[in-house]
CSV table of C-alpha atoms and ligand atoms in Angstrom, one decimal:
chain,number,residue,atom,x,y,z
S,1,MET,CA,3.0,-18.5,29.7
S,2,ASP,CA,1.6,-15.0,29.4
S,3,PHE,CA,-0.9,-14.4,26.6
S,4,VAL,CA,-1.6,-10.8,27.5
S,5,TYR,CA,-0.1,-8.3,25.0
S,6,ARG,CA,1.8,-5.6,26.7
S,7,TYR,CA,2.6,-2.4,24.9
S,8,THR,CA,6.1,-1.0,25.1
S,9,PRO,CA,6.7,2.6,26.4
S,10,GLU,CA,7.4,3.7,22.9
S,11,GLN,CA,4.1,2.3,21.7
S,12,GLU,CA,2.2,3.9,24.6
S,13,ALA,CA,3.9,7.3,23.7
S,14,PHE,CA,2.8,6.8,20.1
S,15,ARG,CA,-0.7,6.0,21.3
S,16,SER,CA,-0.8,9.3,23.2
S,17,GLU,CA,0.3,11.2,20.1
S,18,VAL,CA,-2.4,9.5,17.9
S,19,ARG,CA,-5.1,10.1,20.6
S,20,SER,CA,-4.4,13.7,21.1
S,21,TRP,CA,-4.2,14.3,17.3
S,22,LEU,CA,-7.6,12.6,16.8
S,23,GLU,CA,-9.2,14.5,19.8
S,24,GLU,CA,-8.2,17.7,18.1
S,25,LYS,CA,-9.4,16.7,14.6
S,26,VAL,CA,-12.6,14.8,15.2
S,27,PRO,CA,-15.5,17.1,16.1
S,28,GLU,CA,-17.5,16.1,19.2
S,29,GLY,CA,-20.5,13.9,18.4
S,30,MET,CA,-19.4,13.2,14.8
S,31,ARG,CA,-20.8,9.7,14.1
S,32,ARG,CA,-20.8,7.5,11.1
S,33,PRO,CA,-24.3,6.8,9.7
S,34,LEU,CA,-25.5,3.3,10.2
S,35,ASP,CA,-26.3,2.9,6.6
S,36,ALA,CA,-24.5,4.6,3.7
S,37,LYS,CA,-28.0,5.5,2.4
S,38,HIS,CA,-28.0,8.1,5.2
S,39,MET,CA,-24.6,9.5,4.2
S,40,ASP,CA,-25.0,13.2,3.4
S,41,GLN,CA,-22.7,15.3,1.3
S,42,GLU,CA,-21.4,17.3,4.3
S,43,LEU,CA,-20.3,14.3,6.3
S,44,PHE,CA,-18.8,12.7,3.2
S,45,GLU,CA,-16.8,15.8,2.4
S,46,TRP,CA,-15.6,16.1,6.1
S,47,ASN,CA,-14.5,12.5,5.9
S,48,PHE,CA,-12.7,13.0,2.6
S,49,GLU,CA,-10.7,15.9,4.1
S,50,PHE,CA,-10.0,13.9,7.3
S,51,ARG,CA,-8.7,11.0,5.3
S,52,LYS,CA,-6.3,13.4,3.5
S,53,GLU,CA,-5.1,14.7,6.9
S,54,LEU,CA,-4.6,11.1,8.1
S,55,GLY,CA,-2.8,10.4,4.8
S,56,SER,CA,-0.4,13.3,5.2
S,57,LYS,CA,0.7,11.9,8.5
S,58,GLY,CA,1.2,8.4,6.9
S,59,TRP,CA,-1.6,7.0,9.2
S,60,LEU,CA,-4.2,6.2,6.5
S,61,HIS,CA,-2.0,3.3,5.2
S,62,PRO,CA,0.5,3.0,7.9
S,63,MET,CA,2.4,-0.1,6.7
S,64,TYR,CA,2.9,1.0,3.1
S,65,PRO,CA,6.4,2.4,2.1
S,66,GLN,CA,6.8,6.1,2.7
S,67,GLU,CA,8.2,6.6,-0.8
S,68,PHE,CA,4.7,5.8,-2.2
S,69,GLY,CA,2.7,7.8,0.4
S,70,GLY,CA,2.4,5.2,3.1
S,71,GLY,CA,3.6,5.6,6.7
S,72,GLY,CA,6.5,3.1,6.6
S,73,LEU,CA,5.4,2.1,10.1
S,74,THR,CA,5.4,-1.3,11.8
S,75,ALA,CA,2.5,-3.7,12.4
S,76,GLU,CA,2.5,-2.5,16.1
S,77,HIS,CA,2.1,1.1,15.1
S,78,ASN,CA,-0.8,0.1,12.8
S,79,VAL,CA,-2.5,-1.7,15.7
S,80,VAL,CA,-2.3,1.4,17.9
S,81,ILE,CA,-3.7,3.7,15.1
S,82,GLN,CA,-6.6,1.4,14.4
S,83,GLU,CA,-7.4,0.9,18.1
S,84,GLU,CA,-7.5,4.7,18.5
S,85,LEU,CA,-9.7,5.2,15.4
S,86,ASN,CA,-12.0,2.6,16.8
S,87,ARG,CA,-12.0,4.1,20.3
S,88,MET,CA,-13.0,7.5,18.9
S,89,GLU,CA,-15.6,5.9,16.6
S,90,VAL,CA,-14.3,8.0,13.8
S,91,PRO,CA,-16.8,8.0,11.0
S,92,LEU,CA,-15.6,5.9,8.1
S,93,PRO,CA,-11.9,6.1,8.2
S,94,GLY,CA,-11.6,3.8,5.2
S,95,HIS,CA,-14.4,4.4,2.7
S,96,ASP,CA,-12.1,3.6,-0.2
S,97,ASN,CA,-12.2,0.2,-1.9
S,98,GLY,CA,-8.4,-0.3,-1.6
S,99,PHE,CA,-8.1,-4.0,-2.6
S,100,ASP,CA,-6.2,-3.0,-5.7
S,101,LEU,CA,-3.4,-1.5,-3.7
S,102,PRO,CA,-1.7,-4.8,-2.8
S,103,ALA,CA,-2.1,-5.9,-6.4
S,104,LEU,CA,-0.4,-2.8,-7.6
S,105,MET,CA,2.5,-3.4,-5.1
S,106,VAL,CA,3.0,-6.9,-6.4
S,107,TRP,CA,2.3,-6.5,-10.2
S,108,GLY,CA,2.8,-2.8,-11.0
S,109,THR,CA,6.0,-1.4,-12.5
S,110,ASP,CA,7.9,1.2,-10.5
S,111,GLU,CA,6.5,3.9,-12.7
S,112,GLN,CA,2.9,2.7,-12.1
S,113,LYS,CA,3.5,2.5,-8.4
S,114,ARG,CA,4.8,6.1,-8.4
S,115,GLU,CA,1.8,7.2,-10.4
S,116,PHE,CA,-1.1,5.3,-8.8
S,117,LEU,CA,-0.1,4.7,-5.2
S,118,PRO,CA,0.5,8.2,-3.7
S,119,PRO,CA,-2.9,9.7,-4.5
S,120,ARG,CA,-4.6,6.7,-3.0
S,121,LEU,CA,-2.3,6.2,0.0
S,122,THR,CA,-2.6,9.8,1.0
S,123,GLY,CA,-6.4,10.0,0.5
S,124,GLN,CA,-6.4,12.3,-2.4
S,125,LYS,CA,-8.4,9.9,-4.5
S,126,LEU,CA,-10.8,7.0,-3.9
S,127,GLY,CA,-10.8,3.7,-5.7
S,128,TRP,CA,-13.7,1.5,-6.9
S,129,GLN,CA,-13.6,-2.1,-7.9
S,130,LEU,CA,-15.1,-2.9,-11.3
S,131,PHE,CA,-15.1,-6.7,-11.5
S,132,THR,CA,-18.7,-8.0,-11.3
S,133,GLU,CA,-21.0,-7.8,-14.3
S,134,PRO,CA,-24.7,-8.7,-14.6
S,135,GLY,CA,-23.7,-12.0,-16.1
S,136,ALA,CA,-20.4,-12.6,-14.2
S,137,GLY,CA,-20.3,-12.7,-10.4
S,138,SER,CA,-19.2,-16.0,-8.9
S,139,ASP,CA,-18.1,-17.1,-12.3
S,140,LEU,CA,-16.0,-13.9,-12.7
S,141,ALA,CA,-13.9,-15.3,-15.6
S,142,SER,CA,-17.0,-15.2,-17.9
S,143,LEU,CA,-17.1,-11.4,-17.9
S,144,LYS,CA,-17.9,-9.7,-21.1
S,145,THR,CA,-16.5,-6.1,-20.8
S,146,ARG,CA,-14.3,-5.7,-23.9
S,147,ALA,CA,-11.0,-3.8,-24.3
S,148,ILE,CA,-9.9,-3.2,-27.9
S,149,LYS,CA,-6.4,-2.1,-28.8
S,150,ASP,CA,-6.3,1.2,-30.7
S,151,GLY,CA,-2.7,2.5,-31.3
S,152,ASP,CA,-1.2,3.0,-27.8
S,153,ASP,CA,-4.6,3.0,-26.2
S,154,TRP,CA,-7.3,0.6,-25.2
S,155,VAL,CA,-11.0,1.3,-25.8
S,156,ILE,CA,-13.2,-0.3,-23.2
S,157,THR,CA,-17.0,-1.0,-23.4
S,158,GLY,CA,-19.1,-2.8,-20.9
S,159,GLU,CA,-21.3,-2.8,-17.9
S,160,LYS,CA,-20.3,-3.4,-14.2
S,161,VAL,CA,-22.5,-3.8,-11.2
S,162,PHE,CA,-22.2,-3.6,-7.4
S,163,VAL,CA,-19.4,-1.1,-7.8
S,164,GLY,CA,-18.1,1.3,-5.2
S,165,GLY,CA,-16.4,2.1,-2.0
S,166,ASP,CA,-18.3,1.3,1.2
S,167,VAL,CA,-20.0,4.6,1.3
S,168,GLY,CA,-21.0,7.5,-0.9
S,169,TYR,CA,-23.8,9.8,-1.5
S,170,ALA,CA,-25.8,10.7,-4.6
S,171,SER,CA,-28.3,13.4,-5.3
S,172,GLU,CA,-31.8,12.1,-4.6
S,173,ASP,CA,-32.9,13.5,-7.9
S,174,THR,CA,-30.3,12.1,-10.2
S,175,LYS,CA,-28.8,9.2,-8.2
S,176,VAL,CA,-25.5,10.2,-9.7
S,177,PRO,CA,-22.3,10.2,-7.7
S,178,ASP,CA,-19.9,13.2,-8.2
S,179,GLU,CA,-16.3,13.3,-9.4
S,180,LEU,CA,-15.0,13.3,-5.8
S,181,GLN,CA,-16.3,9.8,-5.4
S,182,MET,CA,-15.3,8.4,-8.8
S,183,GLY,CA,-11.5,8.5,-8.4
S,184,GLU,CA,-9.7,5.5,-10.0
S,185,LEU,CA,-11.8,2.6,-11.2
S,186,PHE,CA,-9.8,-0.7,-11.3
S,187,CYS,CA,-11.5,-2.8,-14.0
S,188,LEU,CA,-11.2,-6.2,-15.6
S,189,ALA,CA,-11.9,-6.4,-19.3
S,190,VAL,CA,-11.3,-9.0,-22.0
S,191,THR,CA,-8.3,-8.1,-24.1
S,192,ASP,CA,-8.1,-11.3,-26.2
S,193,PRO,CA,-11.4,-13.1,-26.8
S,194,ASN,CA,-9.5,-16.0,-28.5
S,195,ALA,CA,-7.2,-16.7,-25.6
S,196,PRO,CA,-7.9,-19.4,-23.0
S,197,ARG,CA,-10.0,-18.5,-20.0
S,198,HIS,CA,-8.0,-16.7,-17.2
S,199,ARG,CA,-5.4,-15.6,-19.8
S,200,ASN,CA,-7.7,-13.3,-21.8
S,201,MET,CA,-8.2,-10.2,-19.8
S,202,GLY,CA,-6.4,-7.1,-18.6
S,203,PHE,CA,-6.5,-5.2,-15.3
S,204,PHE,CA,-7.0,-1.5,-16.2
S,205,TYR,CA,-7.0,1.7,-14.2
S,206,VAL,CA,-9.8,3.8,-15.7
S,207,PRO,CA,-10.0,7.4,-14.5
S,208,GLY,CA,-13.5,8.0,-13.0
S,209,ASP,CA,-13.8,11.2,-15.0
S,210,ALA,CA,-12.9,9.7,-18.4
S,211,PRO,CA,-15.4,10.5,-21.2
S,212,GLY,CA,-17.8,7.6,-21.6
S,213,VAL,CA,-17.9,6.6,-17.9
S,214,THR,CA,-21.4,7.0,-16.3
S,215,ALA,CA,-22.7,5.7,-13.0
S,216,GLN,CA,-26.0,5.2,-11.3
S,217,THR,CA,-26.6,4.5,-7.6
S,218,LEU,CA,-28.3,1.2,-6.8
S,219,ASP,CA,-31.0,1.0,-4.1
S,220,LEU,CA,-29.9,-2.1,-2.2
S,221,LEU,CA,-30.9,-3.7,1.1
S,222,ILE,CA,-28.2,-1.7,2.7
S,223,GLY,CA,-26.4,1.4,1.3
S,224,GLN,CA,-22.8,0.5,0.8
S,225,GLY,CA,-22.7,3.3,-1.9
S,226,LYS,CA,-23.0,0.7,-4.7
S,227,ARG,CA,-23.4,1.6,-8.3
S,228,GLN,CA,-24.0,0.3,-11.8
S,229,VAL,CA,-21.2,1.7,-14.0
S,230,TYR,CA,-21.4,1.9,-17.8
S,231,LEU,CA,-18.3,2.2,-19.9
S,232,ASP,CA,-19.0,3.4,-23.4
S,233,ASN,CA,-15.9,3.4,-25.6
S,234,VAL,CA,-13.7,4.7,-22.8
S,235,ARG,CA,-10.2,5.4,-24.0
S,236,VAL,CA,-7.4,4.3,-21.6
S,237,PRO,CA,-3.6,4.5,-22.4
S,238,SER,CA,-1.6,1.3,-22.2
S,239,SER,CA,0.4,2.7,-19.3
S,240,ARG,CA,-2.8,2.0,-17.3
S,241,VAL,CA,-2.7,-1.7,-17.7
S,242,ILE,CA,-1.2,-3.5,-14.7
S,243,GLY,CA,0.8,-6.7,-15.1
S,244,GLY,CA,0.6,-7.3,-18.8
S,245,GLU,CA,-2.3,-7.1,-21.2
S,246,ASN,CA,-3.5,-10.7,-20.8
S,247,GLN,CA,-2.6,-11.1,-17.1
S,248,GLY,CA,-5.5,-9.3,-15.5
S,249,TRP,CA,-6.8,-12.5,-13.9
S,250,GLN,CA,-3.6,-13.1,-12.0
S,251,VAL,CA,-3.5,-9.4,-10.9
S,252,ALA,CA,-7.1,-9.7,-9.7
S,253,GLN,CA,-6.3,-12.8,-7.7
S,254,THR,CA,-3.9,-10.8,-5.5
S,255,SER,CA,-6.6,-8.2,-4.9
S,256,LEU,CA,-9.2,-10.9,-4.1
S,257,GLU,CA,-6.7,-12.7,-1.8
S,258,ILE,CA,-6.7,-9.6,0.3
S,259,GLU,CA,-10.4,-9.0,0.0
S,260,HIS,CA,-11.1,-12.5,1.2
S,261,GLY,CA,-9.1,-11.8,4.4
S,262,GLY,CA,-5.5,-12.7,3.5
S,263,ALA,CA,-4.1,-9.6,5.3
S,264,GLY,CA,-6.3,-10.1,8.4
S,265,VAL,CA,-7.8,-7.3,10.3
S,266,VAL,CA,-5.7,-5.0,12.5
S,267,ALA,CA,-8.0,-4.4,15.4
S,268,PRO,CA,-11.1,-6.5,14.8
S,269,ARG,CA,-14.3,-5.4,16.6
S,270,ASN,CA,-17.9,-6.4,16.5
S,271,ARG,CA,-20.0,-3.4,17.4
S,272,ALA,CA,-23.3,-5.3,17.5
S,273,ILE,CA,-21.8,-7.7,20.1
S,274,ASP,CA,-20.5,-4.8,22.1
S,275,PHE,CA,-24.0,-3.3,22.1
S,276,MET,CA,-25.6,-6.6,22.9
S,277,LEU,CA,-23.4,-7.0,26.0
S,278,ASP,CA,-24.1,-3.4,27.0
S,279,TRP,CA,-27.9,-3.9,26.5
S,280,ALA,CA,-27.8,-7.1,28.7
S,281,ARG,CA,-25.7,-5.6,31.5
S,282,ASN,CA,-27.7,-2.4,31.8
S,283,ASP,CA,-31.1,-3.9,31.8
S,284,GLY,CA,-30.5,-6.8,34.1
S,285,LYS,CA,-31.5,-9.0,31.1
S,286,SER,CA,-28.6,-11.4,31.6
S,287,SER,CA,-30.4,-13.2,34.4
S,288,GLY,CA,-32.5,-15.5,32.1
S,289,SER,CA,-30.6,-18.7,31.4
S,290,HIS,CA,-31.9,-19.2,27.9
S,291,LEU,CA,-30.9,-15.6,27.0
S,292,GLN,CA,-27.5,-16.2,28.5
S,293,GLN,CA,-27.0,-19.3,26.2
S,294,VAL,CA,-28.1,-17.4,23.1
S,295,MET,CA,-25.9,-14.3,23.9
S,296,MET,CA,-22.8,-16.5,24.6
S,297,ASP,CA,-23.3,-18.4,21.4
S,298,ALA,CA,-23.3,-15.0,19.6
S,299,TYR,CA,-20.2,-13.8,21.6
S,300,ILE,CA,-18.2,-17.0,21.0
S,301,ASP,CA,-19.1,-17.0,17.3
S,302,SER,CA,-17.8,-13.5,16.8
S,303,GLU,CA,-14.8,-14.1,19.1
S,304,ILE,CA,-13.7,-17.0,16.8
S,305,LEU,CA,-13.9,-14.6,13.9
S,306,ARG,CA,-11.8,-12.0,15.7
S,307,LEU,CA,-9.1,-14.6,16.4
S,308,PHE,CA,-9.0,-15.8,12.7
S,309,GLN,CA,-8.7,-12.2,11.6
S,310,MET,CA,-5.9,-11.4,14.1
S,311,ARG,CA,-4.1,-14.6,13.2
S,312,ASN,CA,-4.2,-13.6,9.5
S,313,PHE,CA,-3.0,-10.1,10.4
S,314,TRP,CA,0.0,-11.6,12.3
S,315,MET,CA,0.7,-14.1,9.4
S,316,TYR,CA,0.6,-11.2,6.9
S,317,ALA,CA,2.8,-8.9,9.0
S,318,ALA,CA,5.3,-11.8,9.6
S,319,HIS,CA,5.5,-12.7,5.8
S,320,GLN,CA,4.1,-16.2,6.4
S,321,GLU,CA,3.1,-18.2,3.4
S,322,MET,CA,-0.7,-18.6,3.5
S,323,THR,CA,-3.0,-21.2,2.0
S,324,TYR,CA,-6.6,-21.3,3.0
S,325,GLN,CA,-6.5,-18.8,5.8
S,326,GLY,CA,-7.9,-15.8,4.0
S,327,SER,CA,-11.0,-17.6,2.7
S,328,GLN,CA,-11.4,-19.4,6.0
S,329,ALA,CA,-11.8,-16.0,7.7
S,330,SER,CA,-14.1,-14.8,5.0
S,331,LEU,CA,-16.2,-17.9,5.2
S,332,TRP,CA,-16.5,-17.7,9.0
S,333,ARG,CA,-17.3,-13.9,8.8
S,334,LYS,CA,-20.1,-14.5,6.4
S,335,GLU,CA,-21.6,-17.5,8.0
S,336,SER,CA,-21.1,-16.3,11.5
S,337,GLY,CA,-22.6,-12.9,10.6
S,338,LEU,CA,-25.8,-14.6,9.6
S,339,ARG,CA,-25.8,-16.8,12.8
S,340,VAL,CA,-25.1,-13.8,15.0
S,341,ALA,CA,-28.0,-11.9,13.4
S,342,ASP,CA,-30.3,-14.8,14.3
S,343,PHE,CA,-28.9,-14.9,17.9
S,344,LEU,CA,-29.5,-11.2,18.3
S,345,ARG,CA,-33.0,-11.4,17.1
S,346,GLU,CA,-33.7,-14.2,19.5
S,347,ALA,CA,-32.0,-12.4,22.4
S,348,ILE,CA,-33.3,-8.9,21.9
S,349,GLY,CA,-36.6,-9.7,20.2
S,350,MET,CA,-38.6,-7.3,18.1
S,351,GLU,CA,-36.6,-4.3,19.2
S,352,SER,CA,-33.7,-5.6,17.1
S,353,LEU,CA,-35.8,-4.8,14.0
S,354,VAL,CA,-36.6,-1.2,14.8
S,355,ASP,CA,-34.7,1.1,12.5
S,356,VAL,CA,-32.9,4.4,12.9
S,357,ASN,CA,-35.9,6.4,11.7
S,358,ASP,CA,-38.0,5.3,14.6
S,359,PRO,CA,-37.3,7.3,17.8
S,360,LYS,CA,-37.9,4.1,19.8
S,361,ALA,CA,-34.9,2.3,18.1
S,362,ILE,CA,-32.4,1.1,20.7
S,363,TYR,CA,-28.8,2.1,20.1
S,364,GLY,CA,-30.0,4.3,17.3
S,365,GLY,CA,-31.0,1.3,15.2
S,366,GLU,CA,-27.6,-0.5,15.3
S,367,PHE,CA,-29.2,-3.9,15.6
S,368,GLU,CA,-31.6,-3.4,12.7
S,369,ALA,CA,-28.8,-2.2,10.4
S,370,HIS,CA,-26.7,-5.3,11.5
S,371,GLN,CA,-29.6,-7.5,10.4
S,372,ARG,CA,-29.4,-6.1,6.9
S,373,GLU,CA,-25.7,-5.7,6.8
S,374,THR,CA,-25.0,-9.4,7.6
S,375,LEU,CA,-27.3,-10.5,4.8
S,376,ALA,CA,-25.6,-8.2,2.3
S,377,ALA,CA,-22.1,-9.2,3.6
S,378,ALA,CA,-22.6,-12.8,2.5
S,379,HIS,CA,-21.9,-11.8,-1.1
S,380,PRO,CA,-19.0,-9.3,-1.7
S,381,GLY,CA,-15.7,-10.7,-2.8
S,382,GLY,CA,-17.1,-14.2,-3.3
S,383,THR,CA,-20.1,-15.8,-1.7
S,384,ILE,CA,-20.1,-18.5,1.1
S,385,GLU,CA,-20.1,-21.3,-1.5
S,386,VAL,CA,-17.2,-19.7,-3.4
S,387,GLN,CA,-15.1,-19.4,-0.2
S,388,LYS,CA,-15.8,-23.1,0.6
S,389,VAL,CA,-14.6,-24.0,-2.9
S,390,ILE,CA,-11.4,-22.0,-2.4
S,391,VAL,CA,-10.7,-23.6,1.1
S,392,ALA,CA,-11.3,-27.1,-0.4
S,393,ARG,CA,-8.9,-26.5,-3.3
S,394,ARG,CA,-6.2,-25.3,-1.0
S,395,LEU,CA,-6.6,-28.2,1.4
S,396,GLY,CA,-6.3,-30.5,-1.6
S,397,VAL,CA,-9.8,-32.0,-1.4
S,398,SER,CA,-10.9,-30.9,-4.9
S,399,ARG,CA,-10.1,-31.9,-8.4
S,400,THR,CA,-8.5,-28.5,-8.9
S,401,LYS,CA,-5.6,-27.7,-6.6
S,402,GLU,CA,-4.6,-24.1,-6.1
S,403,ARG,CA,-2.1,-22.0,-4.1
S,404,ALA,CA,-2.7,-18.6,-2.5
S,405,ALA,CA,-2.1,-15.7,-4.8
S,406,PRO,CA,1.1,-13.6,-4.1
S,407,THR,CA,0.6,-10.6,-1.8
S,408,PRO,CA,3.0,-7.8,-0.9
S,409,SER,CA,3.7,-9.8,2.3
S,410,THR,CA,4.7,-13.1,0.5
S,411,ALA,CA,6.3,-11.3,-2.5
S,412,ALA,CA,8.4,-9.2,-0.1
S,413,ALA,CA,9.5,-12.3,1.8
S,414,LYS,CA,11.1,-13.9,-1.3
T,1,FAD,C1,-22.7,-5.3,-0.8
T,1,FAD,C2,-22.0,-5.8,-2.0
T,1,FAD,C3,-20.8,-5.2,-2.4
T,1,FAD,C4,-20.2,-5.6,-3.5
T,1,FAD,N1,-19.1,-4.8,-3.9
T,1,FAD,C5,-18.5,-5.1,-5.2
T,1,FAD,C6,-17.6,-4.2,-5.7
T,1,FAD,O1,-17.2,-3.2,-5.1
T,1,FAD,N2,-17.0,-4.5,-6.9
T,1,FAD,C7,-17.4,-5.6,-7.6
T,1,FAD,O2,-16.9,-5.8,-8.7
T,1,FAD,N3,-18.4,-6.5,-7.1
T,1,FAD,C8,-18.9,-6.2,-5.9
T,1,FAD,N4,-19.9,-7.1,-5.4
T,1,FAD,C9,-20.4,-8.2,-6.2
T,1,FAD,C10,-20.0,-9.5,-5.6
T,1,FAD,O3,-18.7,-9.8,-5.8
T,1,FAD,C11,-21.0,-10.6,-6.2
T,1,FAD,O4,-22.3,-10.3,-5.7
T,1,FAD,C12,-20.6,-12.0,-5.9
T,1,FAD,O5,-19.4,-12.3,-6.5
T,1,FAD,C13,-21.7,-13.0,-6.3
T,1,FAD,O6,-22.0,-12.8,-7.7
T,1,FAD,P1,-23.6,-12.6,-8.1
T,1,FAD,O7,-24.2,-11.6,-7.2
T,1,FAD,O8,-23.6,-12.5,-9.6
T,1,FAD,O9,-24.3,-14.0,-7.7
T,1,FAD,P2,-24.2,-15.4,-8.5
T,1,FAD,O10,-22.8,-15.6,-9.0
T,1,FAD,O11,-25.2,-15.4,-9.5
T,1,FAD,O12,-24.5,-16.4,-7.4
T,1,FAD,C14,-25.9,-16.6,-6.9
T,1,FAD,C15,-25.8,-17.8,-5.9
T,1,FAD,O13,-25.4,-19.0,-6.5
T,1,FAD,C16,-24.3,-19.5,-5.9
T,1,FAD,N5,-23.3,-20.1,-6.8
T,1,FAD,C17,-22.9,-19.6,-8.0
T,1,FAD,N6,-22.0,-20.4,-8.6
T,1,FAD,C18,-21.8,-21.5,-7.8
T,1,FAD,C19,-21.0,-22.7,-7.8
T,1,FAD,N7,-20.2,-22.9,-8.8
T,1,FAD,N8,-21.1,-23.6,-6.8
T,1,FAD,C20,-22.0,-23.3,-5.8
T,1,FAD,N9,-22.8,-22.2,-5.6
T,1,FAD,C21,-22.7,-21.3,-6.6
T,1,FAD,C22,-23.6,-18.3,-5.2
T,1,FAD,O14,-22.8,-18.7,-4.1
T,1,FAD,C23,-24.8,-17.5,-4.8
T,1,FAD,O15,-25.4,-18.0,-3.6
T,1,FAD,C24,-20.6,-6.7,-4.3
T,1,FAD,C25,-21.8,-7.4,-3.8
T,1,FAD,C26,-22.5,-6.9,-2.7
T,1,FAD,C27,-23.7,-7.6,-2.3
């Protein structure tokens, strides 16, 4: 049996095409900032333009249908593209929160797909997720943002928190993001307060520049470009409701299924582990047996995550029916991230806590950013406890039994 993946000559030719295109487009020395707090406007704008160029080739969302602005390419092409983007360390190829796109594919009408998919799949617009509220995080169904029907429109009022793509910049004086960043906001809001839980909300696309939308940047442990967003009587036409006016919960489940890890990761990579191995090799530090134990714990932990993520990518691409696999990967990612941060502190010592602003920081402060990043990463898209609840329900060891939400992969297989 041979487990080594061998690329076909056609795939290798495609790799050469992608590589030479990237070498031409990505300026020498262009690096992503470790923390979105250090994202400046110039780099953001370069990246925005670069995403559009990727999009025009169909390489921003390679596996989406061409008719909607995707590449119409295979899983294998996608692997090659992601490997090459990784190799070049292209700064932030995907700083859009795109978890709505699969939901749109499953629940949107043809007209809605034609309206909302192309600008996002080609990088013309960014998307932000407006689910969480100050009083509704893990218990998302208790959200209070209200949508009231007025003629053919809905008028939405409420407050959302932790909103955004992965990066963004804001003026230091105002902490306000600009219109480039606030593209489409996909937002859950209560449409019928008298209806039962989970059948009382809609999934809306709110234009980021609609009157009544304001946003303020949050100063968090790590940047992530997160905002508090206020919706004050924001008027949205009914054509911007996806999946029926009381069906928002079901639509959001598809989005969350993907956010949890239901589509896997195309070419998973743990930069901190790469740096740790490099650090150990170059300094002869690998000779200490305790250090070796700690570093191999970190390596194996992250390798298990890589394999879960690749398995999910394969299952998704092969239209396999999933149950707990998405949340299993999410759970492992979150818990393993915290463990790996501990291992790295133990292996590398105090130097792992020196940040990018200090000239003595090793690897430009990568380890320090990883310490903060892994703490923050335990929360988005459902905390560790929430992921455990989902896995338990899907394994049938809970009073509530549940199935995985439909995704473009499983919906297409039917
Ligand atoms: C970096 C970052 C990015 C994010 N991005 C977005 C975004 O783009 N859009 C968006 O809408 N939201 C976003 N979020 C919000 C995220 O989804 C919420 O933080 C998360 O769902 C938890 O909600 P909460 O913060 O209100 O914590 P809470 O729900 O108050 O939970 C606090 C603690 O209690 C535990 N807990 C709560 N209920 C239970 C229970 N029933 N059983 C056991 N334990 C429980 C939780 O696990 C957690 O440890 C982001 C958050 C972070 C940190």
